[in-house]
Amino acid sequence: MTTRRRLLAAAAGVAGAAFAPAVIGAARPRVAVVGAGFGGATCARYLNAYDPDLHVTLIDPATTYVTCPMSNRVVAGQLPPEAITFPLDHVANEHVAARAVAVDPGRRLVITGERVVPFDRAVLAPGIELVYDAIDGAPGGFLHAWRGDAQAVALRDAIRGMRPGGVFAIAVPDNPYRCPPGPYERASLAAEYFRKRNPRAKVLILDAKDAFTKQPLFEEAWRARYPGMIEWVPRRDSGTVVAVRDGAFITDFDEHAVDVGNLVPPQRAADIVRDFDAGRGWCSVDPMTFESTVAAGVHIVGDAIEATPMPKSAFAANNQAKACAAAVVALLRDRPPPAPFMMNTCYSLAASDYGFSVSGVYDVAEGAIRTRTAGQSPLGAEPGVREQEARHAGDWYRAITRDAFGVGDPKRGRRVVFERERGDCAICHELPGLDASSHGNVGPSLTDVGARLDARTIRRRIVDPHADNPGSVMPAYGRSSGLHRVAEGFRDRSVLGRADIDDATAYLLGLKGNG
Amino acid sequence: MRARVNLPRTARAGEVVTVKTLVAHPMETGYARDVQGTVIPRHIITDFTCTYAGREVFRAAFRPAVAANPFLEFHLRATVSGPVAFRWRTDRGEETTLERTLEVT
């Protein structure tokens, strides 16, 4: 008996180690999420939140994500790159750190270089591809700094090293492209840097458009803060860059000598969704569900889709991802998807203490996304308003990165863990600072849990301890279904909310057993 | 109307040269309305011509569907040294002209 039990346990252990996701996931609907930006990360987190029974696999080669929002502050030397870099440990049940190379909607597989990931539904949030074909000689060594990678730091260093009185030029593509106000914010924050460190420098914007978002607000700020420093050349004055060579941006009618050139090229949806864009460059989706119009079971959100009138912004991707997650959960349970109701808010900084914004609210009518209401910061605002909006921009950033990437606040998490009306973890577990008479010992000590377990496992054991250990007597703090003997006040809601779980995870992750 | 042209200063006899032109004009269709709901009257460039050494070598008739700030690219064969003259004319009779010299070697 003992021998047999040990053998069974050993067999289960082997299977569990090698095939854990497949075995555990077999009875649970599987959702594969490709891409860990604002669209993908948000969607993965909300899929788990809306339905903890789903097995959500995130597929992205990176283990951290560098955001495009606030990256212009890195370019301008106002923030270190770490300030815009987030771990992906809090995002899904499982993270396959590999690049997805193909999606097979027929066989329902995402294929990476290392393995295939089967899915019942897939959510693709792959972002953009940069297209240099239309610019002769491009990229020709010019940085784009447009995809949340090391280029932001390289561009920062180039700006810092520019000769006194030099020209920093930004080539801007025609619409549509990621982050419509981004080039103008970048020009502004570079000018803020130059005004202090290189006051005779010039910022030249060569634009393939004749107008741009928030234009009167930017131009008002440029007059007030950087008179004579920023020159904007629209398409009608030959702003479209058609060729580059060493030290020069070339248009159909002019050649501009540049000391530091930032070439933001035209864009299209990322290569992984090339089969789903119907040759249009951007993918078309059913706006009720964000399911591709050409690939059943495959949903696409974020910058890769055609979602006019929503812009290609982090907040738009974040809101589309939540609507998509709700639809995927409903479709997997054969329920009708809820009607999306989405928002976008986009702050721009004309200086570190000078912000303004646009916002819009969107729903779906007659198969298309529709603007319900929209607005932007007024021109000629009273003193203090722009400064206040710059502070709001910082708060907005903290809120949206928290929502998408789930990195909690350990101080708040400590209260969640200790408070009797919330986690009350000490009823069963040892915690730091408690003597033996004031904590239980039904469960293992948590004083070193951050040294034993990774963030994903800690989170899973808070949300649903039975996923790892079906015999556990610990209550599920993040589930509201499939439970026994639920107290009246907790019916249809989990003990802890998502933010509480994020915070508790952050706190527990910091317990390394050293006091 | 601010206008720009780009063509080489010199060319060999018989060479085909590329000519690019760009003109700043709103090309109001007559169908759009302003924020008060008032129809914005039609105001478009209707006519573009290019003459080379006194002879018309390119003409374009523009309609309301042409986008703002029209850009044109066309080719001509260099034969003799002489002026290349460009003229844009609107439906209100406004005119912008530019002239370059092409030297044939």
mmCIF file of C-alpha atoms in Angstrom, chain B residues 45-103:
data_model
loop_
_atom_site.group_PDB
_atom_site.id
_atom_site.type_symbol
_atom_site.label_atom_id
_atom_site.label_comp_id
_atom_site.label_asym_id
_atom_site.label_seq_id
_atom_site.Cartn_x
_atom_site.Cartn_y
_atom_site.Cartn_z
ATOM 1 C CA ILE B 45 -7.459 74.652 -58.040
ATOM 2 C CA THR B 46 -9.005 73.760 -61.378
ATOM 3 C CA ASP B 47 -6.096 73.969 -63.708
ATOM 4 C CA PHE B 48 -2.367 73.262 -63.748
ATOM 5 C CA THR B 49 -0.072 73.679 -66.742
ATOM 6 C CA CYS B 50 3.609 73.244 -67.406
ATOM 7 C CA THR B 51 5.283 74.734 -70.476
ATOM 8 C CA TYR B 52 8.801 73.982 -71.631
ATOM 9 C CA ALA B 53 10.529 76.378 -74.013
ATOM 10 C CA GLY B 54 7.152 77.948 -74.742
ATOM 11 C CA ARG B 55 5.357 74.697 -75.534
ATOM 12 C CA GLU B 56 2.772 73.084 -73.238
ATOM 13 C CA VAL B 57 4.131 69.700 -72.088
ATOM 14 C CA PHE B 58 1.783 68.848 -69.188
ATOM 15 C CA ARG B 59 -1.723 69.886 -68.144
ATOM 16 C CA ALA B 60 -3.958 68.678 -65.309
ATOM 17 C CA ALA B 61 -7.615 69.447 -64.601
ATOM 18 C CA PHE B 62 -8.372 69.180 -60.861
ATOM 19 C CA ARG B 63 -11.787 68.262 -59.460
ATOM 20 C CA PRO B 64 -13.153 68.496 -55.887
ATOM 21 C CA ALA B 65 -12.026 64.927 -55.150
ATOM 22 C CA VAL B 66 -8.364 65.964 -55.322
ATOM 23 C CA ALA B 67 -6.963 66.224 -51.778
ATOM 24 C CA ALA B 68 -5.663 69.413 -50.211
ATOM 25 C CA ASN B 69 -2.160 70.573 -51.163
ATOM 26 C CA PRO B 70 -1.915 68.684 -54.462
ATOM 27 C CA PHE B 71 1.388 66.958 -55.257
ATOM 28 C CA LEU B 72 2.219 66.018 -58.851
ATOM 29 C CA GLU B 73 5.063 64.046 -60.318
ATOM 30 C CA PHE B 74 5.566 63.767 -64.092
ATOM 31 C CA HIS B 75 8.321 63.438 -66.655
ATOM 32 C CA LEU B 76 9.509 65.410 -69.640
ATOM 33 C CA ARG B 77 12.180 64.827 -72.248
ATOM 34 C CA ALA B 78 15.022 67.380 -72.277
ATOM 35 C CA THR B 79 15.472 68.696 -75.806
ATOM 36 C CA VAL B 80 16.620 72.340 -75.770
ATOM 37 C CA SER B 81 17.808 74.731 -73.069
ATOM 38 C CA GLY B 82 14.931 76.951 -72.028
ATOM 39 C CA PRO B 83 12.446 78.021 -69.385
ATOM 40 C CA VAL B 84 10.140 75.511 -67.673
ATOM 41 C CA ALA B 85 7.095 77.467 -66.454
ATOM 42 C CA PHE B 86 4.419 76.273 -64.022
ATOM 43 C CA ARG B 87 0.974 77.787 -63.451
ATOM 44 C CA TRP B 88 -1.775 76.873 -60.979
ATOM 45 C CA ARG B 89 -5.174 78.576 -61.398
ATOM 46 C CA THR B 90 -8.217 78.385 -59.075
ATOM 47 C CA ASP B 91 -11.965 78.547 -59.694
ATOM 48 C CA ARG B 92 -11.787 82.154 -58.433
ATOM 49 C CA GLY B 93 -9.229 83.140 -61.027
ATOM 50 C CA GLU B 94 -6.290 83.279 -58.579
ATOM 51 C CA GLU B 95 -3.003 82.293 -60.106
ATOM 52 C CA THR B 96 0.440 81.220 -58.944
ATOM 53 C CA THR B 97 3.335 80.869 -61.340
ATOM 54 C CA LEU B 98 6.906 79.612 -61.014
ATOM 55 C CA GLU B 99 9.691 79.377 -63.549
ATOM 56 C CA ARG B 100 12.939 77.381 -63.725
ATOM 57 C CA THR B 101 15.533 77.035 -66.427
ATOM 58 C CA LEU B 102 16.578 73.657 -67.768
ATOM 59 C CA GLU B 103 19.984 73.688 -69.352
#
